Coordinates of C-alpha atoms in Angstrom, one line a residue:
Chain A
M139 CA 40.6 34.4 -174.0
K140 CA 39.4 37.6 -172.6
S141 CA 37.0 35.7 -170.3
R142 CA 39.6 33.3 -169.1
R143 CA 42.0 36.1 -168.3
G144 CA 39.3 37.7 -166.1
L145 CA 38.9 34.4 -164.2
S146 CA 42.3 34.8 -162.6
S147 CA 41.4 38.2 -161.4
V148 CA 38.2 36.9 -159.9
V149 CA 40.0 34.1 -158.1
G150 CA 42.7 36.6 -156.9
A151 CA 39.9 38.9 -155.7
V152 CA 38.2 36.1 -153.8
F153 CA 41.4 35.3 -152.0
A154 CA 42.0 39.0 -151.3
V155 CA 38.5 39.3 -149.9
I156 CA 39.2 36.2 -147.7
D157 CA 42.5 37.6 -146.4
L158 CA 41.0 41.0 -145.9
S159 CA 38.0 39.7 -144.0
T160 CA 40.3 37.5 -141.8
T161 CA 42.4 40.5 -141.0
I162 CA 39.4 42.6 -140.2
G163 CA 38.0 39.8 -138.1
Y164 CA 41.3 39.6 -136.2
V165 CA 41.5 43.3 -135.7
T166 CA 37.9 43.4 -134.5
Y167 CA 38.5 40.5 -132.2
S168 CA 41.6 42.2 -130.8
M169 CA 39.7 45.4 -130.2
N170 CA 36.9 43.5 -128.5
V171 CA 39.5 41.8 -126.3
L172 CA 41.1 45.1 -125.5
D173 CA 37.7 46.6 -124.7
K174 CA 36.9 43.6 -122.4
Y175 CA 40.3 44.1 -120.8
N176 CA 39.6 47.8 -120.2
Q177 CA 36.2 47.0 -118.8
S178 CA 37.7 44.4 -116.4
I179 CA 40.4 46.9 -115.4
L180 CA 37.7 49.5 -114.8
A181 CA 35.6 47.1 -112.8
T182 CA 38.6 46.0 -110.7
N183 CA 39.5 49.6 -110.1
A184 CA 36.0 50.4 -109.1
N185 CA 36.0 47.5 -106.6
A186 CA 39.3 48.7 -105.2
V187 CA 37.9 52.3 -104.9
D188 CA 34.7 51.0 -103.3
R189 CA 36.8 48.9 -100.9
S190 CA 38.8 52.0 -99.9
K191 CA 35.6 54.0 -99.4
E192 CA 34.3 51.7 -96.8
Q193 CA 34.5 53.3 -93.4
I194 CA 33.3 51.8 -90.2
Q195 CA 33.3 53.5 -86.9
I196 CA 32.7 51.8 -83.6
S197 CA 30.7 54.3 -81.7
H198 CA 29.9 52.2 -78.7
I199 CA 31.3 49.2 -76.9
S200 CA 30.1 47.8 -73.6
I201 CA 29.5 44.5 -72.0
D202 CA 25.8 44.3 -71.1
S203 CA 24.4 41.2 -69.4
N204 CA 27.8 39.5 -69.9
K205 CA 27.5 40.0 -73.7
F206 CA 29.2 42.4 -76.0
N207 CA 27.0 45.3 -77.0
I208 CA 28.6 47.0 -80.0
T209 CA 27.4 49.8 -82.1
A210 CA 29.0 50.1 -85.6
S211 CA 28.3 53.1 -87.8
N212 CA 28.8 53.4 -91.5
T213 CA 30.6 56.7 -91.8
G214 CA 31.6 56.2 -95.4
S215 CA 29.8 57.1 -98.6
I216 CA 28.8 53.6 -99.8
P217 CA 26.7 50.8 -98.3
I218 CA 28.4 48.2 -96.2
H219 CA 27.5 44.6 -95.6
L220 CA 28.9 43.1 -92.4
T221 CA 29.3 39.4 -92.9
R222 CA 31.5 38.1 -90.1
F223 CA 32.4 38.8 -86.5
W224 CA 35.6 37.5 -84.9
I225 CA 36.2 37.4 -81.2
T226 CA 39.6 36.5 -79.8
N227 CA 40.1 36.3 -76.1
T228 CA 43.6 37.7 -75.6
T229 CA 43.6 37.0 -71.9
D230 CA 42.7 33.4 -72.2
V231 CA 44.9 32.5 -75.2
G232 CA 43.5 30.1 -77.7
K233 CA 39.8 31.0 -77.4
V234 CA 38.9 32.3 -80.9
F235 CA 35.3 32.5 -82.1
R236 CA 33.9 33.2 -85.5
Y237 CA 30.3 34.2 -86.2
D238 CA 28.5 34.8 -89.4
I239 CA 26.5 38.0 -89.2
D240 CA 24.3 39.8 -91.7
Y241 CA 24.0 43.5 -91.3
N242 CA 23.5 45.9 -94.2
L243 CA 24.4 49.5 -93.3
A244 CA 23.5 52.4 -95.6
P245 CA 25.8 55.4 -95.4
G246 CA 25.2 57.1 -92.1
Q247 CA 23.3 54.2 -90.7
S248 CA 24.3 52.4 -87.4
Q249 CA 23.8 48.9 -86.2
I250 CA 23.3 48.6 -82.5
K251 CA 23.5 45.6 -80.2
I252 CA 26.0 43.7 -82.3
G253 CA 27.0 40.8 -80.1
Q254 CA 23.9 40.7 -77.9
S255 CA 22.4 37.8 -79.7
L256 CA 25.6 35.8 -80.1
P257 CA 26.2 32.7 -78.0
I258 CA 29.3 34.0 -76.3
Y259 CA 29.7 35.5 -72.9
A260 CA 32.2 38.4 -72.3
K261 CA 33.9 39.0 -69.0
S262 CA 34.7 42.6 -68.0
N263 CA 38.0 41.5 -66.4
Q264 CA 39.4 40.0 -69.7
A265 CA 40.7 41.5 -72.9
Y266 CA 39.3 40.8 -76.3
D267 CA 40.4 41.4 -79.9
L268 CA 37.3 42.0 -82.1
K269 CA 37.0 42.1 -85.8
L270 CA 34.1 43.0 -88.1
I271 CA 34.5 41.8 -91.7
T272 CA 32.7 43.3 -94.7
D273 CA 31.8 41.5 -97.9
R274 CA 34.3 43.6 -99.8
G275 CA 37.0 42.1 -97.5
N276 CA 37.7 45.1 -95.3
I277 CA 38.4 44.4 -91.6
K278 CA 37.5 46.7 -88.8
E279 CA 39.6 45.6 -85.9
F280 CA 39.2 46.9 -82.3
N281 CA 40.0 45.8 -78.9
V282 CA 38.2 45.7 -75.6
N283 CA 40.5 45.8 -72.6
S284 CA 39.7 45.6 -69.0
V285 CA 41.2 48.5 -67.1
G286 CA 43.4 46.1 -65.2
S287 CA 45.3 44.9 -68.3
V288 CA 47.4 48.0 -69.0
P289 CA 48.6 51.0 -67.0
L290 CA 46.8 54.2 -67.8
N291 CA 47.6 57.9 -67.4
I292 CA 45.7 58.9 -64.2
Q293 CA 45.8 62.4 -62.7
L294 CA 44.1 63.6 -59.6
L295 CA 43.8 67.4 -59.2
A296 CA 42.2 69.6 -56.5
L297 CA 40.6 72.7 -57.8
P298 CA 41.6 74.7 -55.9
P299 CA 44.3 72.8 -53.9
T300 CA 44.0 75.3 -51.0
V301 CA 40.6 76.2 -49.5
A302 CA 39.3 77.9 -46.5
S303 CA 37.9 75.9 -43.6
G304 CA 34.3 75.0 -44.1
F305 CA 34.5 75.4 -47.8
K306 CA 34.5 72.7 -50.6
T307 CA 37.1 72.0 -53.2
E308 CA 36.7 69.9 -56.3
L309 CA 38.7 66.7 -56.8
V310 CA 39.1 66.0 -60.5
M311 CA 40.3 62.6 -61.7
A312 CA 41.4 62.5 -65.3
V313 CA 41.9 59.1 -66.9
T314 CA 43.5 59.2 -70.3
N315 CA 43.4 56.0 -72.5
N316 CA 46.9 56.1 -73.8
G317 CA 46.5 52.7 -75.4
T318 CA 45.1 51.6 -78.7
S319 CA 42.1 49.7 -77.4
T320 CA 38.8 50.7 -76.1
L321 CA 38.5 50.4 -72.3
T322 CA 35.3 49.3 -70.7
N323 CA 33.7 49.8 -67.3
L324 CA 35.7 52.6 -65.7
V325 CA 34.6 53.0 -62.1
P326 CA 36.8 55.4 -60.0
V327 CA 37.7 54.7 -56.4
L328 CA 38.7 57.6 -54.1
T329 CA 40.6 56.8 -51.0
Q330 CA 42.1 59.0 -48.2
N331 CA 45.7 58.3 -47.7
G332 CA 48.0 58.8 -44.7
S333 CA 47.0 60.6 -41.5
P334 CA 45.0 63.7 -42.4
T335 CA 45.4 66.7 -40.1
A336 CA 42.2 68.3 -41.4
T337 CA 38.8 66.8 -41.6
C338 CA 37.9 66.1 -45.2
T339 CA 34.5 64.8 -46.3
P340 CA 34.3 63.8 -50.0
D341 CA 31.1 63.0 -51.9
P342 CA 30.4 59.3 -51.6
I343 CA 30.0 58.9 -55.4
S344 CA 31.9 60.6 -58.1
S345 CA 30.2 62.5 -60.9
P346 CA 29.8 60.6 -63.2
S347 CA 29.9 57.3 -61.4
I348 CA 31.0 55.2 -64.4
Y349 CA 32.2 55.5 -67.9
D350 CA 31.0 52.5 -69.9
T351 CA 33.7 52.8 -72.5
L352 CA 36.7 55.0 -73.1
P353 CA 38.0 54.9 -76.7
P354 CA 41.8 55.3 -77.4
G355 CA 43.1 58.9 -76.9
N356 CA 40.0 60.0 -75.0
T357 CA 39.9 61.2 -71.4
A358 CA 37.4 60.3 -68.7
I359 CA 36.8 63.0 -66.1
F360 CA 35.4 62.1 -62.6
S361 CA 34.9 64.6 -59.9
W362 CA 34.1 64.7 -56.2
A363 CA 33.3 67.8 -54.0
V364 CA 35.3 67.6 -50.8
K365 CA 34.5 69.7 -47.8
I366 CA 37.5 70.5 -45.6
T367 CA 37.4 71.8 -42.0
G368 CA 40.3 72.6 -39.7
T369 CA 41.4 74.8 -37.0
T370 CA 44.8 76.1 -38.1
D371 CA 46.5 77.1 -41.3
G372 CA 48.3 74.4 -43.3
Q373 CA 46.3 71.3 -42.2
T374 CA 46.0 68.8 -45.0
C375 CA 44.2 65.8 -46.4
K376 CA 45.7 63.4 -48.9
F377 CA 43.7 61.6 -51.5
G378 CA 44.5 58.9 -54.0
A379 CA 42.3 57.8 -56.9
Q380 CA 42.4 54.7 -59.0
L381 CA 40.1 52.5 -61.1
Q382 CA 38.1 49.7 -59.7
N383 CA 39.9 46.4 -60.7
G384 CA 42.6 48.7 -62.2
Y385 CA 46.2 48.1 -63.0
N386 CA 48.3 47.6 -59.9
N387 CA 49.8 50.8 -58.4
N388 CA 48.3 52.9 -61.2
F389 CA 46.7 55.8 -59.4
G390 CA 46.9 59.6 -59.0
N391 CA 47.5 61.5 -55.7
V392 CA 46.7 65.0 -54.5
T393 CA 47.0 67.0 -51.2
I394 CA 44.4 69.5 -50.1
T395 CA 45.6 72.2 -47.8
E396 CA 43.3 74.1 -45.5
N397 CA 43.6 77.8 -45.2
Y398 CA 42.1 78.8 -41.9
V399 CA 40.0 82.0 -42.2
S400 CA 39.2 83.9 -39.0
L401 CA 35.9 85.8 -39.5
T402 CA 36.1 88.4 -36.8
S403 CA 34.4 91.7 -36.8
T404 CA 37.5 93.4 -38.2
S405 CA 38.5 90.8 -40.7
Y406 CA 35.3 89.4 -42.0
A407 CA 35.0 91.6 -45.0
Q408 CA 38.6 91.1 -46.1
N409 CA 38.2 87.3 -45.9
A410 CA 34.7 86.8 -47.1
G411 CA 34.2 89.7 -49.5
L412 CA 31.1 88.8 -51.3
L413 CA 30.5 92.4 -52.3
T414 CA 32.8 94.5 -54.4
M415 CA 32.7 98.0 -55.7
N416 CA 33.9 99.3 -59.0
Y417 CA 36.4 102.0 -58.0
T418 CA 36.6 103.5 -61.4
L419 CA 32.8 104.3 -61.4
F420 CA 33.0 106.2 -58.1
K421 CA 31.3 109.6 -58.5
W422 CA 30.3 112.5 -56.3
T423 CA 28.2 115.6 -56.7
Q424 CA 27.7 118.9 -55.0
G425 CA 25.1 120.1 -57.6
N426 CA 24.9 120.5 -61.4
Q427 CA 26.5 117.3 -62.4
W428 CA 28.1 114.1 -61.3
N429 CA 31.9 114.2 -61.1
S430 CA 34.6 111.6 -61.2
G431 CA 37.8 111.8 -59.3
W432 CA 38.6 112.1 -55.6
E433 CA 39.0 115.8 -55.1
M434 CA 36.0 117.7 -53.9
P435 CA 35.4 121.1 -52.2
N436 CA 35.0 121.2 -48.5
G437 CA 32.0 122.1 -46.5
N438 CA 29.4 121.5 -49.1
P439 CA 26.4 119.1 -49.2
T440 CA 27.6 116.1 -51.1
A441 CA 26.3 112.9 -52.5
F442 CA 28.2 109.8 -53.6
S443 CA 27.4 107.3 -56.3
I444 CA 29.0 103.8 -55.9
K445 CA 28.5 100.8 -58.1
L446 CA 28.3 97.6 -56.1
T447 CA 28.5 94.0 -57.3
N448 CA 27.0 91.0 -55.5
N449 CA 29.5 88.1 -56.2
N450 CA 27.3 85.5 -54.5
S451 CA 26.0 83.5 -57.4
T452 CA 23.4 81.5 -55.5
Q453 CA 20.0 82.1 -57.1
G454 CA 17.5 83.9 -54.9
T455 CA 20.3 85.5 -52.8
N456 CA 19.6 89.2 -53.5
F457 CA 21.6 91.4 -51.2
Y458 CA 19.0 93.7 -49.6
I459 CA 20.7 96.7 -48.2
S460 CA 19.9 98.1 -44.8
K461 CA 19.1 101.8 -44.3
N462 CA 22.0 101.8 -41.8
S463 CA 24.6 101.4 -44.5
F464 CA 26.8 104.5 -45.1
V465 CA 30.0 105.9 -46.4
L466 CA 32.0 107.0 -43.4
I467 CA 34.6 109.7 -43.7
L468 CA 37.3 109.6 -41.1
R469 CA 39.3 112.7 -40.4
P470 CA 42.9 111.8 -39.7
G471 CA 44.0 112.8 -36.2
S472 CA 40.4 113.6 -35.3
A473 CA 37.7 111.7 -33.5
N474 CA 35.1 113.3 -35.7
T475 CA 33.6 111.1 -38.4
V476 CA 31.1 112.1 -41.0
P477 CA 28.6 109.5 -42.2
F478 CA 26.7 109.7 -45.6
Y479 CA 23.7 107.3 -45.3
I480 CA 22.2 105.5 -48.1
V481 CA 19.3 107.0 -50.1
Q482 CA 17.3 105.7 -53.0
N483 CA 18.5 108.6 -55.2
V484 CA 19.2 112.3 -55.1
T485 CA 18.0 115.2 -57.2
V486 CA 20.9 117.0 -58.8
S487 CA 20.2 120.6 -59.8
S488 CA 22.2 123.7 -58.9
T489 CA 22.2 122.0 -55.5
I490 CA 21.4 118.5 -54.4
S491 CA 18.4 117.4 -52.5
I492 CA 16.6 114.3 -51.3
S493 CA 12.9 114.1 -52.0
S494 CA 10.5 112.1 -49.8
S495 CA 10.4 109.5 -52.5
Q496 CA 14.1 109.3 -52.5
Q497 CA 14.5 108.7 -48.8
Y498 CA 15.4 105.2 -47.8
T499 CA 12.2 104.8 -45.9
S500 CA 9.8 105.3 -48.8
C501 CA 9.6 101.7 -49.8
P502 CA 7.0 99.2 -48.5
S503 CA 9.0 98.0 -45.6
N504 CA 10.6 101.3 -44.7
D505 CA 13.9 99.6 -45.2
W506 CA 15.7 97.2 -47.6
C507 CA 14.7 99.6 -50.5
A508 CA 17.7 98.7 -52.7
N509 CA 19.1 95.3 -53.5
V510 CA 21.8 93.8 -55.6
P511 CA 20.8 90.5 -57.4
P512 CA 23.3 87.6 -57.5
N513 CA 26.1 88.2 -59.9
K514 CA 24.7 91.6 -60.8
S515 CA 25.7 95.2 -60.1
T516 CA 23.6 98.1 -58.8
T517 CA 24.4 101.8 -58.3
L518 CA 23.9 103.0 -54.8
Y519 CA 23.6 106.6 -53.6
F520 CA 24.9 107.9 -50.2
A521 CA 23.9 111.4 -49.2
A522 CA 21.7 111.6 -46.1
S523 CA 23.1 112.8 -42.8
G524 CA 20.9 110.3 -40.9
S525 CA 19.6 106.9 -41.5
G526 CA 16.5 107.2 -43.8
G527 CA 16.8 110.9 -43.6
S528 CA 16.2 113.7 -46.2
A529 CA 18.9 116.1 -45.1
V530 CA 22.0 116.1 -47.2
Q531 CA 25.2 115.6 -45.3
K532 CA 28.1 118.1 -45.7
L533 CA 31.8 117.3 -46.1
P534 CA 34.0 118.5 -43.2
N535 CA 34.7 122.2 -43.5
V536 CA 38.5 121.7 -43.8
A537 CA 40.9 121.1 -46.6
E538 CA 42.5 117.8 -45.9
T539 CA 42.8 114.2 -47.2
E540 CA 40.3 112.0 -45.6
A541 CA 40.2 108.3 -45.2
S542 CA 36.8 106.7 -45.8
F543 CA 35.2 103.4 -46.4
L544 CA 31.8 102.0 -47.3
L545 CA 30.1 100.1 -44.6
L546 CA 27.3 97.9 -46.0
M547 CA 24.8 96.0 -43.8
G548 CA 22.1 93.9 -45.2
K549 CA 20.8 90.4 -45.8
F550 CA 20.9 87.8 -48.5
S551 CA 17.2 87.0 -49.2
A552 CA 14.8 86.3 -51.9
T553 CA 12.4 89.1 -50.8
P554 CA 12.7 92.4 -48.9
G555 CA 10.6 91.0 -46.1
G556 CA 12.3 87.6 -45.9
S557 CA 14.4 86.8 -42.9
G558 CA 17.5 85.8 -45.1
S559 CA 21.1 85.7 -44.0
F560 CA 22.4 88.9 -42.4
Y561 CA 25.7 90.0 -43.7
A562 CA 27.9 93.1 -43.3
Q563 CA 31.0 94.1 -45.1
N564 CA 33.2 97.1 -45.3
L565 CA 34.8 98.1 -48.5
P566 CA 38.0 100.0 -48.2
Y567 CA 39.4 102.2 -49.3
L568 CA 38.0 105.5 -50.5
A569 CA 40.7 108.2 -50.3
I570 CA 39.0 111.6 -50.6
N571 CA 40.9 114.8 -50.9
I572 CA 38.9 117.7 -49.7
T573 CA 40.1 120.9 -51.1
Chain B
M177 CA 48.3 25.6 -196.8
H178 CA 44.9 25.9 -195.4
S179 CA 45.5 23.0 -193.1
V180 CA 48.9 24.4 -192.0
R181 CA 47.3 27.7 -191.1
H182 CA 44.6 25.8 -189.2
D183 CA 47.2 23.8 -187.2
K184 CA 49.1 27.0 -186.4
R185 CA 45.9 28.6 -185.0
S186 CA 45.0 25.6 -182.9
R187 CA 48.5 25.4 -181.4
R188 CA 48.4 29.0 -180.5
G189 CA 45.1 28.4 -178.7
I190 CA 46.5 25.5 -176.6
A191 CA 49.4 27.6 -175.4
T192 CA 47.0 30.3 -174.3
V193 CA 44.9 27.7 -172.5
V194 CA 48.0 26.2 -170.8
T195 CA 49.2 29.7 -169.9
S196 CA 45.8 30.5 -168.4
A197 CA 45.7 27.3 -166.5
I198 CA 49.2 27.8 -165.1
L199 CA 48.2 31.4 -164.2
L200 CA 45.0 30.2 -162.5
T201 CA 46.8 27.4 -160.7
T202 CA 49.5 29.8 -159.5
V203 CA 46.9 32.3 -158.3
T204 CA 45.0 29.6 -156.6
L205 CA 48.0 28.1 -154.9
M206 CA 49.3 31.5 -153.8
G207 CA 45.9 32.6 -152.6
T208 CA 45.4 29.4 -150.7
G209 CA 48.8 29.6 -149.2
V210 CA 48.4 33.2 -148.2
V211 CA 44.9 32.5 -146.7
A212 CA 46.2 29.4 -144.9
W213 CA 49.2 31.3 -143.6
S214 CA 47.2 34.3 -142.5
N215 CA 44.5 32.2 -140.8
S216 CA 47.1 30.2 -139.0
N217 CA 49.0 33.2 -138.0
L218 CA 46.0 35.3 -136.9
F219 CA 44.3 32.5 -135.1
G220 CA 47.5 31.8 -133.3
H221 CA 47.7 35.4 -132.2
E222 CA 44.1 35.2 -131.2
R223 CA 44.8 32.2 -129.0
V224 CA 47.8 34.0 -127.5
L225 CA 45.7 37.1 -126.9
E226 CA 42.9 35.2 -125.3
S227 CA 45.2 33.3 -123.1
S228 CA 47.1 36.4 -122.1
Y229 CA 43.8 38.2 -121.5
S230 CA 42.4 35.6 -119.3
T231 CA 45.6 35.2 -117.4
N232 CA 46.1 38.8 -116.8
I233 CA 42.4 39.6 -116.1
N234 CA 42.1 36.8 -113.7
K235 CA 45.3 37.8 -111.9
I236 CA 44.0 41.4 -111.7
N237 CA 40.6 40.3 -110.4
E238 CA 42.1 38.0 -107.9
Y239 CA 41.9 39.3 -104.4
L240 CA 42.4 37.7 -101.0
T241 CA 42.2 39.1 -97.5
V242 CA 43.4 37.5 -94.3
E243 CA 40.5 37.7 -92.0
N244 CA 42.1 36.3 -88.9
V245 CA 45.4 34.8 -87.7
W246 CA 45.6 33.1 -84.4
F247 CA 48.4 31.2 -82.7
G248 CA 47.8 28.3 -80.4
G249 CA 49.3 25.2 -78.8
I250 CA 52.1 24.8 -76.4
G251 CA 55.7 23.7 -77.0
P252 CA 56.1 21.3 -80.0
S253 CA 52.4 21.4 -80.8
Q254 CA 52.3 25.1 -81.5
F255 CA 50.4 26.0 -84.5
V256 CA 49.0 28.9 -86.6
N257 CA 45.5 29.1 -87.9
I258 CA 45.0 31.4 -90.9
T259 CA 41.5 32.3 -92.2
M260 CA 41.5 33.7 -95.7
N261 CA 38.6 35.3 -97.5
N262 CA 38.1 35.7 -101.2
P263 CA 35.8 38.7 -101.7
S264 CA 36.4 38.7 -105.5
T265 CA 34.3 37.3 -108.3
I266 CA 36.7 34.6 -109.4
G267 CA 38.0 31.5 -107.6
L268 CA 41.7 31.1 -106.6
N269 CA 44.0 28.4 -105.4
V270 CA 46.4 29.0 -102.6
T271 CA 49.7 27.2 -103.3
Q272 CA 52.0 28.5 -100.6
I273 CA 51.9 30.3 -97.3
Q274 CA 55.2 31.7 -96.1
L275 CA 55.8 32.9 -92.5
K276 CA 58.7 35.1 -91.9
T277 CA 60.2 36.7 -88.8
S278 CA 63.4 38.7 -88.6
T279 CA 65.3 35.5 -88.1
T280 CA 63.2 32.6 -89.5
S281 CA 61.3 31.7 -92.6
I282 CA 59.0 28.8 -93.0
S283 CA 57.0 27.8 -96.1
Q284 CA 53.9 25.6 -96.2
Q285 CA 53.1 24.2 -99.6
F286 CA 49.6 23.3 -100.8
T287 CA 48.6 21.2 -103.8
N288 CA 44.9 21.9 -103.7
Q289 CA 43.6 24.7 -101.5
P290 CA 40.8 26.4 -103.5
V291 CA 39.0 29.5 -102.2
L292 CA 35.7 30.0 -104.0
P293 CA 34.4 33.5 -104.8
K294 CA 32.8 35.1 -101.8
N295 CA 34.0 32.3 -99.5
S296 CA 36.6 31.8 -96.9
I297 CA 38.8 29.0 -95.8
S298 CA 40.9 28.3 -92.7
V299 CA 44.2 26.4 -92.8
Q300 CA 46.1 25.3 -89.8
F301 CA 49.5 23.9 -89.6
S302 CA 52.4 23.5 -87.2
Y303 CA 54.4 26.6 -86.5
P304 CA 56.8 27.2 -83.7
Y305 CA 56.1 30.9 -83.0
T306 CA 57.8 33.1 -80.5
S307 CA 55.6 35.2 -78.3
Q308 CA 55.5 38.9 -79.1
V309 CA 57.7 38.5 -82.2
P310 CA 55.9 39.8 -85.3
V311 CA 55.3 37.4 -88.1
S312 CA 54.9 38.5 -91.8
I313 CA 52.6 36.2 -93.7
Y314 CA 52.9 35.8 -97.5
I315 CA 50.2 33.9 -99.3
T316 CA 50.9 32.9 -102.9
T317 CA 48.2 31.8 -105.3
A318 CA 48.4 29.6 -108.4
R319 CA 48.3 32.6 -110.6
G320 CA 51.4 34.0 -108.9
S321 CA 49.7 36.8 -106.8
I322 CA 51.1 37.3 -103.4
F323 CA 49.0 38.7 -100.5
T324 CA 50.7 39.8 -97.3
T325 CA 49.7 40.6 -93.7
Q326 CA 51.3 40.7 -90.3
A327 CA 50.4 39.1 -87.0
L328 CA 51.7 39.1 -83.5
P329 CA 51.7 35.9 -81.5
P330 CA 50.4 36.2 -78.0

């Protein structure tokens, strides 16, 4: 009886084991399904993240040999596989072309000449909608428009707008692509409008002569040098600039006005001042030390120190100063003038003196001893009573306010012995108060 | 007397056997019932889970991009051509394409328009578009996913 009673327990236990194992199996299965579900979600998310990480930049578009020449760069952080290329001609509606391509781009890598091997011809006077498709399904869409398909923001500026006769100004044409598509083949055309009263001669070709492409938001800058000549103030030339095969009536205008400069013996320096002096560095000495300021005792031997700047920026155009240059002191109401000729330097002790090596004749050519290089400054000394002399000039022996100016004669030349371009200029105005 | 005692003992033994048999039968029947019920129930849940899993996962993995849309034709023969690309790892079936503007809505039904994984298909059908009026495109798949894009007729 004992053994039969145990049989029921065994049978019950068997069923319990079956139920338990079924439940465990179900739970295990459920967890596996859940795990697979999670894995699938993760994989899907990873694909979505990868898709969002794909970045393609079109760094170049042009039409070469009547075919598209496109450079696409992978600017993202994951590899990209370009699988298809769509070309839709938006000028000639209904022409849609699809090409299978196979370009793998590692991050940072570029693929050049996309479109050069495709059997489609592109016309620079037509507009196209282009698409590159990746194997993850991303689409890089961009447009190629001819300049004649949309009006652009075109500005023409003269820098400066007013120039002296015989000088050049710069015409600057700024073309801003205010659209959303890349423009191709931008060639500027400059024309003179109306009836000019001055004579204007622009460069025949702009610099640069062409922009192959202009991405959206970018600006192309073209420039021409224009020489203007005239005979009276206010004469003008009018210019207009547009793009070759551009949108109708889409251009920029500018007027250049001529400022007539009379270069006479009395006005040359004021109009053509290539040399300037730094008034704040003007110094004088009558011995012991160099002094600033404009007041100096009368009747004493005196030397002046003046810092001169050569504003001519042309290389090789050093301004070599003639020994005949001087600071001239004019006594008001008197015919007497007192010149202080240029010297190479002065010796400043209790008095001032000019040694033989400091005279303006102690250089190889006996003249042109000092020079001011282009766009540089040099300190000059004026002290001699005669040209190239060693005697120190004295101030007038009266207490009065004098007018004075610096008269410079010289030449722009590469060497002291070169012929160069002779040039003279007076630099007003040194007011000296002799006490 | 002896025989009476013997009969009593044997009758008591039968009752025990019968009781044990009933007990065993009951345990067996109950166990079998519980096992059958639990198997049926759990397997049913497994099937539901599997079906739900595959439906949801496939729907999640389903992805479609509209590579290109172009409009062509003149007057009554105007049409739209839509190229769809399936970059995902599972196939899908396009059942409907709906084209909506601010004033019109046109649906095109498909009974069998499969797009295999990593493949694309183009469908073209009559569509009276208006130039420069944006069109919203809704593509519905057999699993109920909807993918949208917009296009501008020339």
